[in-house]
């Protein structure tokens, strides 16, 4: 068995909305090819936390961040770091499926590649194909690649968004409650997909659903009021939590 | 009594609903009256004056009769074309800036200015260009185009801004999250995603300036003949309609009616064409 290598190291992360502190000094490590789930009640800062990992938090007016996020030995909050380049390495899938309006299924996936300067049709087709296969969507869309992405069902749209993110081969994919707008069958397919993806990428996922966290994640972090209460192997956190607040939350006594 | 059987109050509610619906239908019908009346009136008055010569010839002296408004049609096309060439990119640029960089101080100032500019009466724009350009260089198609451009600018800017604001924020975030710089998000996602609506906004602005009269009185003035170049006084359809309608000569009045007919048919056709292109485009996208 190979030892875990740390891909993402979060050190003393503090996030603010104007002067309100919403993440209070969070430190945790994410290992390569693992799924890390973030759980906690609404408003505890889960979404803000992952939005700090691709520098998306600062896109909100008056929001800012302190601390370090080290991706592959480089601090993404270093003054010289370029958010655009970071986001190509750290992809993101949102709560609501959001294919680009008026854009075909093919173009949705190809956009990121074209941005990287890939113009050759055969290369684009090959990459779009492999991304859609990886996102377990190819068989359903192979004959309708020219249709708008928005014509697909919700679950398919979300897999399209995953394919779009995969196309530019990021090393980390952040997912912000990716299944909360989907039905149970679509949810199951995405969960299977995440387990499959983790062979090649690292996933940090926010979820409201504790069963989901226990089904798909290797490690789980429990956040409460912007504080990291506990970060443990998922099997351990759900069976033998060390903090009483974690136990109260996972047994449904609050939240 | 069955517990679903209606009480007298329910009867009243139903009739009240029908009554209100009837009032709305009636008001809707009344709203159609001006359009139908204007069309009917202008077709009746203007139809007889239409001939091939109307589109190619210059106005004949009143005593001779006949002649056409070819010079005015060409003048309008040239002036509206030049105004659009400058006004569309300028207005869209301002609209994009207002929608996509709302935090910038410049954006706030711009929005305020554009809002004010929308309310400036078009004749004031005419006087402004008269003082700025015409006094120094004389009446010309250039001056006319500049005046129309100033009128077009806030219309295009506002419609662009409003359309882009319809795009939900999470679509922009999806683009940024993919590693697109902000300008790429605008050019590769927002504009292609909304371009059918953006074009509609632009076309409506073109149709609007095509009918403007007041600002052209001070700028392009008018010309009995075909203008030889862009720095000469140039006749336009609305101004020529205005001149002929008050001329007192029957023949010229008849030309004015025909001109009015051509003007509304143009505006109508532009709208129709845009709509059918959009319709076909949408259908193609859905296949």
Short mmCIF file of C-alpha atoms in Angstrom, two decimals:
data_model
loop_
_atom_site.label_atom_id
_atom_site.label_comp_id
_atom_site.label_asym_id
_atom_site.label_seq_id
_atom_site.Cartn_x
_atom_site.Cartn_y
_atom_site.Cartn_z
CA UNK A 1 0.00 0.00 0.00
CA UNK A 2 1.34 3.40 -0.92
CA UNK A 3 1.53 6.09 1.69
CA UNK A 4 -0.67 9.14 1.41
CA UNK A 5 0.88 12.23 -0.07
CA UNK A 6 -0.54 15.57 0.94
CA UNK A 7 -1.80 17.50 -2.09
CA UNK A 8 -3.58 20.36 -0.41
CA UNK A 9 -2.50 21.86 2.85
CA UNK A 10 -4.73 24.47 4.46
CA UNK A 11 -3.01 26.53 7.14
CA UNK A 12 -4.76 28.97 9.49
CA UNK A 13 -7.40 29.90 6.96
CA UNK A 14 -9.64 32.80 7.90
CA UNK A 15 -12.35 34.08 5.58
CA UNK A 16 -14.31 37.29 5.92
CA UNK A 17 -17.39 38.89 4.44
CA UNK A 18 -16.48 42.57 4.87
CA UNK A 19 -15.57 42.52 8.60
CA UNK A 20 -17.50 39.40 9.61
CA UNK A 21 -15.28 36.42 10.28
CA UNK A 22 -16.96 33.34 8.77
CA UNK A 23 -14.08 30.85 8.88
CA UNK A 24 -12.09 30.86 12.10
CA UNK A 25 -8.57 29.66 11.68
CA UNK A 26 -8.99 26.36 9.87
CA UNK A 27 -6.10 24.00 9.21
CA UNK A 28 -6.37 20.63 7.51
CA UNK A 29 -4.55 18.44 5.00
CA UNK A 30 -6.06 16.75 1.97
CA UNK A 31 -4.27 13.71 0.58
CA UNK A 32 -3.96 12.85 -3.09
CA UNK A 33 -6.68 10.65 -4.59
CA UNK A 34 -8.97 10.88 -1.61
CA UNK A 35 -12.49 12.18 -1.16
CA UNK A 36 -12.85 14.64 1.68
CA UNK A 37 -16.39 15.46 2.78
CA UNK A 38 -17.35 18.61 4.63
CA UNK A 39 -20.41 18.35 6.84
CA UNK A 40 -22.09 20.75 9.18
CA UNK A 41 -25.31 22.71 9.63
CA UNK A 42 -26.38 25.43 7.20
CA UNK A 43 -24.32 28.58 7.51
CA UNK A 44 -21.37 26.89 9.18
CA UNK A 45 -18.99 27.97 6.40
CA UNK A 46 -18.69 24.75 4.35
CA UNK A 47 -19.30 26.47 1.04
CA UNK A 48 -17.12 29.42 1.94
CA UNK A 49 -14.36 26.96 2.85
CA UNK A 50 -14.25 25.25 -0.52
CA UNK A 51 -14.64 28.57 -2.31
CA UNK A 52 -11.39 29.57 -0.63
CA UNK A 53 -9.63 26.61 -2.22
CA UNK A 54 -9.93 27.96 -5.78
CA UNK A 55 -9.94 31.64 -4.81
CA UNK A 56 -13.60 31.96 -5.68
CA UNK A 57 -14.45 33.48 -2.30
CA UNK A 58 -12.82 36.76 -3.30
CA UNK A 59 -15.19 37.09 -6.30
CA UNK A 60 -17.91 38.06 -3.82
CA UNK A 61 -17.76 41.82 -3.23
CA UNK A 62 -16.03 42.76 0.02
CA UNK A 63 -14.96 39.21 0.79
CA UNK A 64 -11.37 38.43 1.69
CA UNK A 65 -9.16 35.68 3.01
CA UNK A 66 -6.19 35.31 5.36
CA UNK A 67 -3.93 32.32 5.79
CA UNK A 68 -2.33 29.87 3.41
CA UNK A 69 -3.57 27.19 1.07
CA UNK A 70 -0.67 25.16 -0.24
CA UNK A 71 -1.32 23.23 -3.41
CA UNK A 72 1.58 21.06 -4.49
CA UNK A 73 4.05 23.12 -2.42
CA UNK A 74 2.79 26.47 -3.78
CA UNK A 75 0.72 28.90 -1.73
CA UNK A 76 -2.28 29.89 -3.83
CA UNK A 77 -2.61 33.07 -1.76
CA UNK A 78 0.95 34.17 -2.42
CA UNK A 79 1.00 37.70 -3.89
CA UNK A 80 2.34 36.38 -7.18
CA UNK A 81 -0.28 33.62 -7.50
CA UNK A 82 -2.71 34.03 -10.39
CA UNK A 83 -6.31 32.97 -9.58
CA UNK A 84 -6.93 32.10 -13.25
CA UNK A 85 -4.08 29.56 -13.29
CA UNK A 86 -5.09 28.15 -9.90
CA UNK A 87 -8.64 27.55 -11.11
CA UNK A 88 -7.35 25.51 -14.02
CA UNK A 89 -5.77 23.14 -11.48
CA UNK A 90 -8.65 23.26 -9.00
CA UNK A 91 -11.98 22.68 -10.73
CA UNK A 92 -15.39 23.32 -9.24
CA UNK A 93 -18.85 21.80 -9.57
CA UNK A 94 -21.74 23.84 -8.22
CA UNK A 95 -24.90 23.09 -6.31
CA UNK A 96 -27.14 23.89 -9.24
CA UNK A 97 -26.18 22.31 -12.55
CA UNK A 98 -25.04 25.27 -14.69
CA UNK A 99 -24.23 24.40 -18.29
CA UNK A 100 -23.41 27.54 -20.28
CA UNK A 101 -26.59 28.95 -21.84
CA UNK A 102 -27.04 28.52 -25.58
CA UNK A 103 -23.93 26.36 -25.82
CA UNK A 104 -24.01 22.82 -27.17
CA UNK A 105 -23.02 19.79 -25.11
CA UNK A 106 -19.82 19.52 -27.11
CA UNK A 107 -18.92 23.20 -26.73
CA UNK A 108 -19.62 23.14 -23.00
CA UNK A 109 -16.90 20.54 -22.57
CA UNK A 110 -14.60 21.97 -25.25
CA UNK A 111 -14.61 25.56 -23.94
CA UNK A 112 -11.93 25.00 -21.32
CA UNK A 113 -9.76 23.18 -23.88
CA UNK A 114 -10.13 25.92 -26.45
CA UNK A 115 -9.09 28.34 -23.74
CA UNK A 116 -5.88 26.37 -23.35
CA UNK A 117 -5.20 26.97 -27.02
CA UNK A 118 -6.30 23.60 -28.36
CA UNK A 119 -7.76 24.28 -31.80
CA UNK A 120 -7.34 21.00 -33.67
CA UNK A 121 -10.73 19.39 -34.19
CA UNK A 122 -9.49 15.82 -33.76
CA UNK A 123 -7.78 16.62 -30.47
CA UNK A 124 -10.86 18.45 -29.19
CA UNK A 125 -13.13 15.56 -30.16
CA UNK A 126 -10.87 13.05 -28.46
CA UNK A 127 -10.71 15.06 -25.22
CA UNK A 128 -14.43 15.80 -25.17
CA UNK A 129 -15.08 12.10 -25.72
CA UNK A 130 -12.79 10.97 -22.92
CA UNK A 131 -14.17 13.59 -20.50
CA UNK A 132 -17.74 12.55 -21.20
CA UNK A 133 -16.83 8.88 -20.80
CA UNK A 134 -15.12 9.69 -17.50
CA UNK A 135 -18.22 11.57 -16.34
CA UNK A 136 -20.38 8.54 -17.29
CA UNK A 137 -22.42 10.62 -19.72
CA UNK A 138 -21.05 9.61 -23.12
CA UNK A 139 -23.55 6.86 -23.93
CA UNK A 140 -26.48 9.14 -23.25
CA UNK A 141 -25.24 12.08 -25.34
CA UNK A 142 -23.03 10.64 -28.07
CA UNK A 143 -25.70 11.22 -30.72
CA UNK A 144 -26.84 14.63 -29.54
CA UNK A 145 -23.58 16.48 -28.97
CA UNK A 146 -24.85 19.51 -30.88
CA UNK A 147 -27.91 20.01 -28.70
CA UNK A 148 -27.78 22.69 -26.03
CA UNK A 149 -26.46 21.51 -22.69
CA UNK A 150 -29.50 23.00 -21.02
CA UNK A 151 -31.78 20.52 -22.86
CA UNK A 152 -30.50 17.64 -20.70
CA UNK A 153 -32.10 16.45 -17.47
CA UNK A 154 -30.83 17.84 -14.16
CA UNK A 155 -28.71 14.80 -13.38
CA UNK A 156 -27.25 14.73 -16.89
CA UNK A 157 -26.54 18.46 -16.70
CA UNK A 158 -24.60 17.93 -13.49
CA UNK A 159 -22.55 15.14 -15.10
CA UNK A 160 -21.98 17.49 -18.05
CA UNK A 161 -20.63 20.07 -15.61
CA UNK A 162 -18.35 17.41 -14.15
CA UNK A 163 -17.16 16.49 -17.66
CA UNK A 164 -16.54 20.16 -18.40
CA UNK A 165 -14.40 20.39 -15.27
CA UNK A 166 -12.55 17.16 -16.04
CA UNK A 167 -11.69 18.22 -19.58
CA UNK A 168 -8.89 20.51 -18.47
CA UNK A 169 -7.48 17.76 -16.19
CA UNK A 170 -7.47 19.52 -12.82
CA UNK A 171 -5.78 17.81 -9.88
CA UNK A 172 -8.50 18.78 -7.41
CA UNK A 173 -12.26 19.02 -7.96
CA UNK A 174 -14.33 20.96 -5.46
CA UNK A 175 -18.01 20.05 -5.28
CA UNK A 176 -20.52 22.25 -3.50
CA UNK A 177 -23.51 20.05 -2.65
CA UNK A 178 -23.52 18.66 -6.20
CA UNK A 179 -26.51 16.38 -5.66
CA UNK A 180 -28.79 18.55 -3.55
CA UNK A 181 -30.84 19.57 -6.61
CA UNK A 182 -31.07 16.01 -7.97
CA UNK A 183 -33.32 12.98 -7.55
CA UNK A 184 -32.09 9.84 -5.72
CA UNK A 185 -31.21 7.93 -8.90
CA UNK A 186 -29.14 10.80 -10.33
CA UNK A 187 -27.58 11.24 -6.90
CA UNK A 188 -26.52 7.62 -6.84
CA UNK A 189 -24.95 7.89 -10.29
CA UNK A 190 -22.95 10.96 -9.25
CA UNK A 191 -21.81 9.25 -6.06
CA UNK A 192 -20.57 6.24 -8.07
CA UNK A 193 -18.89 8.65 -10.42
CA UNK A 194 -17.08 10.41 -7.56
CA UNK A 195 -15.75 7.10 -6.23
CA UNK A 196 -14.54 6.33 -9.71
CA UNK A 197 -12.99 9.76 -10.36
CA UNK A 198 -10.92 9.63 -7.23
CA UNK A 199 -8.55 7.20 -8.95
CA UNK A 200 -7.25 10.17 -10.93
CA UNK A 201 -8.22 13.32 -9.02
CA UNK A 202 -8.75 14.50 -5.48
CA UNK A 203 -12.25 15.54 -4.46
CA UNK A 204 -13.39 17.93 -1.74
CA UNK A 205 -17.16 17.77 -1.42
CA UNK A 206 -19.62 19.75 0.65
CA UNK A 207 -22.72 17.81 1.56
CA UNK A 208 -25.78 18.22 3.69
CA UNK A 209 -26.38 14.54 3.59
CA UNK A 210 -24.47 12.59 6.23
CA UNK A 211 -25.24 9.25 4.62
CA UNK A 212 -23.69 10.59 1.45
CA UNK A 213 -20.58 11.66 3.33
CA UNK A 214 -20.24 8.23 4.91
CA UNK A 215 -20.84 6.45 1.58
CA UNK A 216 -18.34 8.30 -0.57
CA UNK A 217 -15.66 9.97 1.51
CA UNK A 218 -12.36 8.79 2.92
CA UNK A 219 -12.08 11.63 5.41
CA UNK A 220 -14.73 13.87 6.86
CA UNK A 221 -14.48 17.34 8.36
CA UNK A 222 -17.20 18.62 10.66
CA UNK A 223 -17.61 22.39 10.68
CA UNK A 224 -19.66 24.35 13.16
CA UNK A 225 -20.02 28.15 13.22
CA UNK A 226 -16.93 28.58 11.09
CA UNK A 227 -14.78 26.33 13.26
CA UNK A 228 -13.32 22.97 12.37
CA UNK A 229 -14.61 20.74 15.16
CA UNK A 230 -13.25 17.45 13.97
CA UNK A 231 -11.37 16.04 11.00
CA UNK A 232 -11.04 12.28 10.90
CA UNK A 233 -11.21 9.18 8.80
CA UNK A 234 -14.85 8.95 7.77
CA UNK A 235 -15.34 5.49 9.27
CA UNK A 236 -14.03 6.72 12.58
CA UNK A 237 -15.87 10.06 12.64
CA UNK A 238 -19.22 8.41 12.11
CA UNK A 239 -18.72 5.54 14.54
CA UNK A 240 -16.52 6.95 17.23
CA UNK A 241 -16.38 10.76 17.15
CA UNK A 242 -14.02 12.32 19.62
CA UNK A 243 -15.89 15.61 20.08
CA UNK A 244 -19.31 15.55 21.78
CA UNK A 245 -20.60 18.20 19.32
CA UNK A 246 -19.81 15.91 16.40
CA UNK A 247 -21.68 13.11 18.08
CA UNK A 248 -24.67 15.34 18.72
CA UNK A 249 -24.71 16.47 15.11
CA UNK A 250 -24.37 13.06 13.47
CA UNK A 251 -26.98 11.54 15.72
CA UNK A 252 -29.37 14.28 14.70
CA UNK A 253 -29.65 16.12 17.97
CA UNK A 254 -29.13 19.47 16.27
CA UNK A 255 -28.52 20.97 12.84
CA UNK B 1 -75.19 18.73 1.17
CA UNK B 2 -71.95 17.50 -0.34
CA UNK B 3 -69.00 19.28 1.19
CA UNK B 4 -67.72 20.18 -2.28
CA UNK B 5 -70.96 21.82 -3.45
CA UNK B 6 -70.56 25.56 -4.03
CA UNK B 7 -71.88 28.15 -1.65
CA UNK B 8 -73.40 31.41 -2.99
CA UNK B 9 -70.10 33.06 -2.23
CA UNK B 10 -68.35 30.73 -4.67
CA UNK B 11 -70.80 31.67 -7.44
CA UNK B 12 -70.06 35.28 -6.82
CA UNK B 13 -66.33 34.60 -6.95
CA UNK B 14 -66.62 32.85 -10.32
CA UNK B 15 -68.65 35.64 -11.89
CA UNK B 16 -66.31 38.23 -10.53
CA UNK B 17 -63.40 36.37 -12.14
CA UNK B 18 -65.22 36.29 -15.52
CA UNK B 19 -66.06 39.96 -15.18
CA UNK B 20 -62.44 40.97 -14.51
CA UNK B 21 -61.24 38.79 -17.38
CA UNK B 22 -63.74 40.53 -19.66
CA UNK B 23 -62.43 43.95 -18.66
CA UNK B 24 -58.86 42.88 -19.36
CA UNK B 25 -59.85 41.50 -22.78
CA UNK B 26 -61.63 44.74 -23.61
CA UNK B 27 -58.64 46.87 -22.58
CA UNK B 28 -56.35 44.65 -24.65
CA UNK B 29 -58.56 45.19 -27.70
CA UNK B 30 -58.51 48.95 -27.14
CA UNK B 31 -54.73 48.82 -26.94
CA UNK B 32 -54.69 47.44 -30.51
CA UNK B 33 -56.72 50.36 -31.85
CA UNK B 34 -53.94 52.96 -32.26
CA UNK B 35 -51.72 50.56 -34.20
CA UNK B 36 -54.48 49.39 -36.49
CA UNK B 37 -55.77 52.93 -37.02
CA UNK B 38 -52.31 54.34 -37.83
CA UNK B 39 -51.53 51.51 -40.25
CA UNK B 40 -54.87 51.80 -41.98
CA UNK B 41 -54.69 55.58 -42.27
CA UNK B 42 -51.15 55.66 -43.62
CA UNK B 43 -51.70 52.83 -46.09
CA UNK B 44 -54.79 54.60 -47.39
CA UNK B 45 -53.05 57.96 -47.79
CA UNK B 46 -49.64 56.75 -48.88
CA UNK B 47 -50.32 53.76 -51.12
CA UNK B 48 -51.09 55.68 -54.31
CA UNK B 49 -47.86 57.67 -54.24
CA UNK B 50 -45.73 54.50 -54.20
CA UNK B 51 -43.99 53.56 -57.43
CA UNK B 52 -40.52 52.54 -58.49
CA UNK B 53 -39.78 56.22 -59.03
CA UNK B 54 -40.56 56.96 -55.39
CA UNK B 55 -37.52 54.92 -54.38
CA UNK B 56 -35.11 56.19 -57.03
CA UNK B 57 -36.05 59.72 -58.08
CA UNK B 58 -35.50 62.99 -56.31
CA UNK B 59 -38.51 65.19 -55.48
CA UNK B 60 -39.93 66.99 -58.51
CA UNK B 61 -40.94 70.66 -58.34
CA UNK B 62 -44.48 70.87 -56.91
CA UNK B 63 -46.04 72.04 -60.16
CA UNK B 64 -44.73 69.06 -62.15
CA UNK B 65 -45.86 66.39 -59.70
CA UNK B 66 -44.33 62.93 -59.47
CA UNK B 67 -40.75 62.52 -58.34
CA UNK B 68 -39.67 60.48 -55.36
CA UNK B 69 -37.73 60.38 -52.11
CA UNK B 70 -34.74 58.37 -53.29
CA UNK B 71 -32.34 60.96 -51.87
CA UNK B 72 -34.03 60.86 -48.46
CA UNK B 73 -34.06 57.06 -48.35
CA UNK B 74 -30.39 56.86 -49.23
CA UNK B 75 -29.59 59.66 -46.78
CA UNK B 76 -31.43 57.91 -43.95
CA UNK B 77 -29.71 54.61 -44.72
CA UNK B 78 -26.26 56.21 -44.74
CA UNK B 79 -26.80 58.29 -41.59
CA UNK B 80 -28.44 55.48 -39.60
CA UNK B 81 -25.71 53.12 -40.81
CA UNK B 82 -22.92 55.43 -39.69
CA UNK B 83 -24.62 56.10 -36.36
CA UNK B 84 -24.98 52.33 -35.78
CA UNK B 85 -21.39 51.63 -36.73
CA UNK B 86 -20.24 53.87 -33.94
CA UNK B 87 -23.19 53.64 -31.54
CA UNK B 88 -23.55 49.86 -31.29
CA UNK B 89 -20.02 48.97 -30.15
CA UNK B 90 -19.85 52.08 -27.98
CA UNK B 91 -23.21 51.38 -26.30
CA UNK B 92 -22.57 47.67 -25.88
CA UNK B 93 -19.18 48.37 -24.38
CA UNK B 94 -20.73 50.72 -21.84
CA UNK B 95 -23.51 48.19 -21.11
CA UNK B 96 -21.02 45.37 -20.56
CA UNK B 97 -18.97 47.54 -18.24
CA UNK B 98 -22.02 48.54 -16.19
CA UNK B 99 -23.21 44.95 -15.85
CA UNK B 100 -19.91 43.14 -15.35
CA UNK B 101 -17.89 45.60 -13.27
CA UNK B 102 -20.61 46.94 -10.98
CA UNK B 103 -18.23 47.54 -8.06
CA UNK B 104 -16.10 50.01 -10.00
CA UNK B 105 -16.64 53.67 -9.24
CA UNK B 106 -16.48 54.43 -12.95
CA UNK B 107 -19.33 51.96 -13.49
CA UNK B 108 -21.56 53.77 -11.02
CA UNK B 109 -20.81 57.16 -12.58
CA UNK B 110 -21.41 55.69 -16.02
CA UNK B 111 -24.77 54.20 -15.05
CA UNK B 112 -25.92 57.51 -13.60
CA UNK B 113 -24.80 59.41 -16.71
CA UNK B 114 -26.41 56.93 -19.08
CA UNK B 115 -29.68 57.15 -17.16
CA UNK B 116 -29.59 60.92 -17.47
CA UNK B 117 -28.70 60.75 -21.16
CA UNK B 118 -31.77 58.56 -21.79
CA UNK B 119 -33.99 61.35 -20.54
CA UNK B 120 -32.39 64.15 -22.59
CA UNK B 121 -34.93 65.22 -25.24
CA UNK B 122 -33.67 64.42 -28.73
CA UNK B 123 -33.94 68.03 -29.86
CA UNK B 124 -31.44 68.99 -27.17
CA UNK B 125 -29.03 66.43 -28.59
CA UNK B 126 -29.55 68.13 -31.97
CA UNK B 127 -28.71 71.56 -30.57
CA UNK B 128 -25.67 70.16 -28.80
CA UNK B 129 -24.24 68.63 -32.00
CA UNK B 130 -25.13 71.84 -33.84
CA UNK B 131 -22.92 73.82 -31.48
CA UNK B 132 -20.20 71.22 -31.33
CA UNK B 133 -19.92 70.35 -35.02
CA UNK B 134 -22.27 72.16 -37.37
CA UNK B 135 -21.16 75.69 -36.43
CA UNK B 136 -17.60 74.79 -37.40
CA UNK B 137 -18.07 72.39 -40.30
CA UNK B 138 -21.57 73.06 -41.61
CA UNK B 139 -24.57 70.76 -41.98
CA UNK B 140 -23.57 67.23 -42.97
CA UNK B 141 -24.38 63.55 -42.85
CA UNK B 142 -21.55 63.20 -40.34
CA UNK B 143 -23.19 65.62 -37.94
CA UNK B 144 -26.54 63.83 -38.34
CA UNK B 145 -24.93 60.46 -37.67
CA UNK B 146 -23.21 61.85 -34.58
CA UNK B 147 -26.53 63.13 -33.18
CA UNK B 148 -28.27 59.81 -33.81
CA UNK B 149 -25.32 58.00 -32.28
CA UNK B 150 -25.71 60.00 -29.06
CA UNK B 151 -29.40 59.07 -28.97
CA UNK B 152 -28.63 55.42 -29.67
CA UNK B 153 -25.85 55.09 -27.10
CA UNK B 154 -27.94 55.00 -23.90
CA UNK B 155 -30.59 52.76 -25.47
CA UNK B 156 -28.04 50.15 -26.51
CA UNK B 157 -26.12 50.49 -23.25
CA UNK B 158 -29.23 50.03 -21.08
CA UNK B 159 -30.56 47.07 -23.05
CA UNK B 160 -27.13 45.37 -23.04
CA UNK B 161 -26.78 45.90 -19.30
CA UNK B 162 -30.26 44.61 -18.53
CA UNK B 163 -29.88 41.53 -20.72
CA UNK B 164 -26.51 40.59 -19.23
CA UNK B 165 -27.94 41.00 -15.75
CA UNK B 166 -30.49 38.30 -16.57
CA UNK B 167 -27.63 35.79 -16.67
CA UNK B 168 -27.46 34.22 -13.19
CA UNK B 169 -24.30 34.86 -11.18
CA UNK B 170 -23.52 31.14 -10.92
CA UNK B 171 -23.00 30.98 -14.69
CA UNK B 172 -20.23 33.58 -14.39
CA UNK B 173 -18.76 31.65 -11.46
CA UNK B 174 -18.82 28.45 -13.52
CA UNK B 175 -16.74 30.23 -16.15
CA UNK B 176 -14.31 31.68 -13.62
CA UNK B 177 -14.03 28.30 -11.91
CA UNK B 178 -12.97 26.82 -15.24
CA UNK B 179 -10.01 29.18 -15.26
CA UNK B 180 -11.41 31.74 -17.64
CA UNK B 181 -10.33 35.32 -17.07
CA UNK B 182 -13.23 37.71 -16.61
CA UNK B 183 -13.04 39.11 -20.15
CA UNK B 184 -13.16 35.57 -21.51
CA UNK B 185 -16.27 34.87 -19.45
CA UNK B 186 -17.85 37.91 -21.08
CA UNK B 187 -16.77 37.10 -24.64
CA UNK B 188 -17.05 33.30 -24.63
CA UNK B 189 -20.00 32.70 -22.32
CA UNK B 190 -22.16 35.72 -21.60
CA UNK B 191 -22.34 37.25 -25.09
CA UNK B 192 -22.85 33.97 -27.01
CA UNK B 193 -25.42 32.89 -24.42
CA UNK B 194 -27.49 36.03 -24.81
CA UNK B 195 -26.69 37.22 -28.30
CA UNK B 196 -30.17 36.66 -29.69
CA UNK B 197 -31.51 39.01 -27.04
CA UNK B 198 -28.63 41.45 -27.48
CA UNK B 199 -29.35 41.68 -31.22
CA UNK B 200 -33.01 42.34 -30.54
CA UNK B 201 -32.04 45.24 -28.28
CA UNK B 202 -29.72 46.66 -30.94
CA UNK B 203 -32.30 46.32 -33.73
CA UNK B 204 -34.90 48.10 -31.66
CA UNK B 205 -32.43 50.92 -31.13
CA UNK B 206 -31.82 51.12 -34.90
CA UNK B 207 -35.55 51.24 -35.57
CA UNK B 208 -35.86 53.97 -32.97
CA UNK B 209 -33.21 56.25 -34.49
CA UNK B 210 -34.45 55.61 -38.03
CA UNK B 211 -37.57 57.58 -37.13
CA UNK B 212 -35.84 60.45 -35.28
CA UNK B 213 -36.55 63.87 -36.77
CA UNK B 214 -35.70 66.62 -34.32
CA UNK B 215 -31.94 66.05 -33.96
CA UNK B 216 -31.53 65.87 -37.74
CA UNK B 217 -33.13 69.28 -38.32
CA UNK B 218 -30.02 70.91 -36.82
CA UNK B 219 -27.41 68.56 -38.15
CA UNK B 220 -28.00 66.96 -41.53
CA UNK B 221 -30.63 69.57 -42.45
CA UNK B 222 -31.90 68.36 -45.81
CA UNK B 223 -31.11 68.39 -49.50
CA UNK B 224 -33.29 68.59 -52.61
CA UNK B 225 -30.83 66.33 -54.45
CA UNK B 226 -28.68 63.31 -53.77
CA UNK B 227 -25.88 64.39 -51.45
CA UNK B 228 -22.53 64.09 -53.23
CA UNK B 229 -20.48 63.26 -50.14
CA UNK B 230 -20.78 62.80 -46.38
CA UNK B 231 -19.92 66.39 -45.52
CA UNK B 232 -22.84 67.90 -47.42
CA UNK B 233 -26.31 68.62 -46.07
CA UNK B 234 -28.19 65.35 -46.55
CA UNK B 235 -31.90 64.68 -46.66
CA UNK B 236 -33.40 61.97 -44.48
CA UNK B 237 -36.80 60.35 -44.56
CA UNK B 238 -38.24 61.76 -41.33
CA UNK B 239 -37.02 65.31 -42.02
CA UNK B 240 -38.27 65.23 -45.59
CA UNK B 241 -41.65 63.93 -44.43
CA UNK B 242 -41.77 66.85 -42.02
CA UNK B 243 -40.79 69.41 -44.71
CA UNK B 244 -43.23 68.11 -47.29
CA UNK B 245 -46.13 67.68 -44.89
CA UNK B 246 -46.03 71.37 -44.02
CA UNK B 247 -45.25 72.55 -47.57
CA UNK B 248 -48.86 73.20 -48.56
CA UNK B 249 -48.44 71.54 -51.98
CA UNK B 250 -50.68 68.56 -52.63
CA UNK B 251 -48.02 66.66 -54.60
CA UNK B 252 -45.45 67.03 -51.84
CA UNK B 253 -47.98 66.08 -49.15
CA UNK B 254 -48.71 62.93 -51.06
CA UNK B 255 -44.98 62.13 -51.15
CA UNK B 256 -44.86 62.70 -47.39
CA UNK B 257 -47.64 60.15 -46.83
CA UNK B 258 -45.83 57.61 -48.97
CA UNK B 259 -42.65 58.34 -47.06
CA UNK B 260 -44.44 57.71 -43.77
CA UNK B 261 -45.70 54.41 -45.15
CA UNK B 262 -42.20 53.37 -46.19
CA UNK B 263 -40.87 54.34 -42.76
CA UNK B 264 -43.33 52.22 -40.80
CA UNK B 265 -43.05 49.31 -43.21
CA UNK B 266 -39.26 49.47 -42.76
CA UNK B 267 -39.49 49.46 -38.98
CA UNK B 268 -42.07 46.68 -39.12
CA UNK B 269 -40.00 44.56 -41.51
CA UNK B 270 -36.85 45.01 -39.44
CA UNK B 271 -38.67 43.74 -36.39
CA UNK B 272 -40.19 40.85 -38.28
CA UNK B 273 -36.90 39.81 -39.86
CA UNK B 274 -35.10 39.85 -36.53
CA UNK B 275 -37.82 37.81 -34.92
CA UNK B 276 -37.84 35.19 -37.65
CA UNK B 277 -34.05 34.89 -37.60
CA UNK B 278 -34.19 34.39 -33.86
CA UNK B 279 -36.97 31.85 -34.23
CA UNK B 280 -35.05 29.84 -36.82
CA UNK B 281 -31.88 30.07 -34.74
CA UNK B 282 -33.68 28.78 -31.66
CA UNK B 283 -35.20 25.89 -33.57
CA UNK B 284 -31.82 24.94 -34.96
CA UNK B 285 -30.35 25.00 -31.46
CA UNK B 286 -33.07 22.74 -30.12
CA UNK B 287 -32.55 20.05 -32.74
#
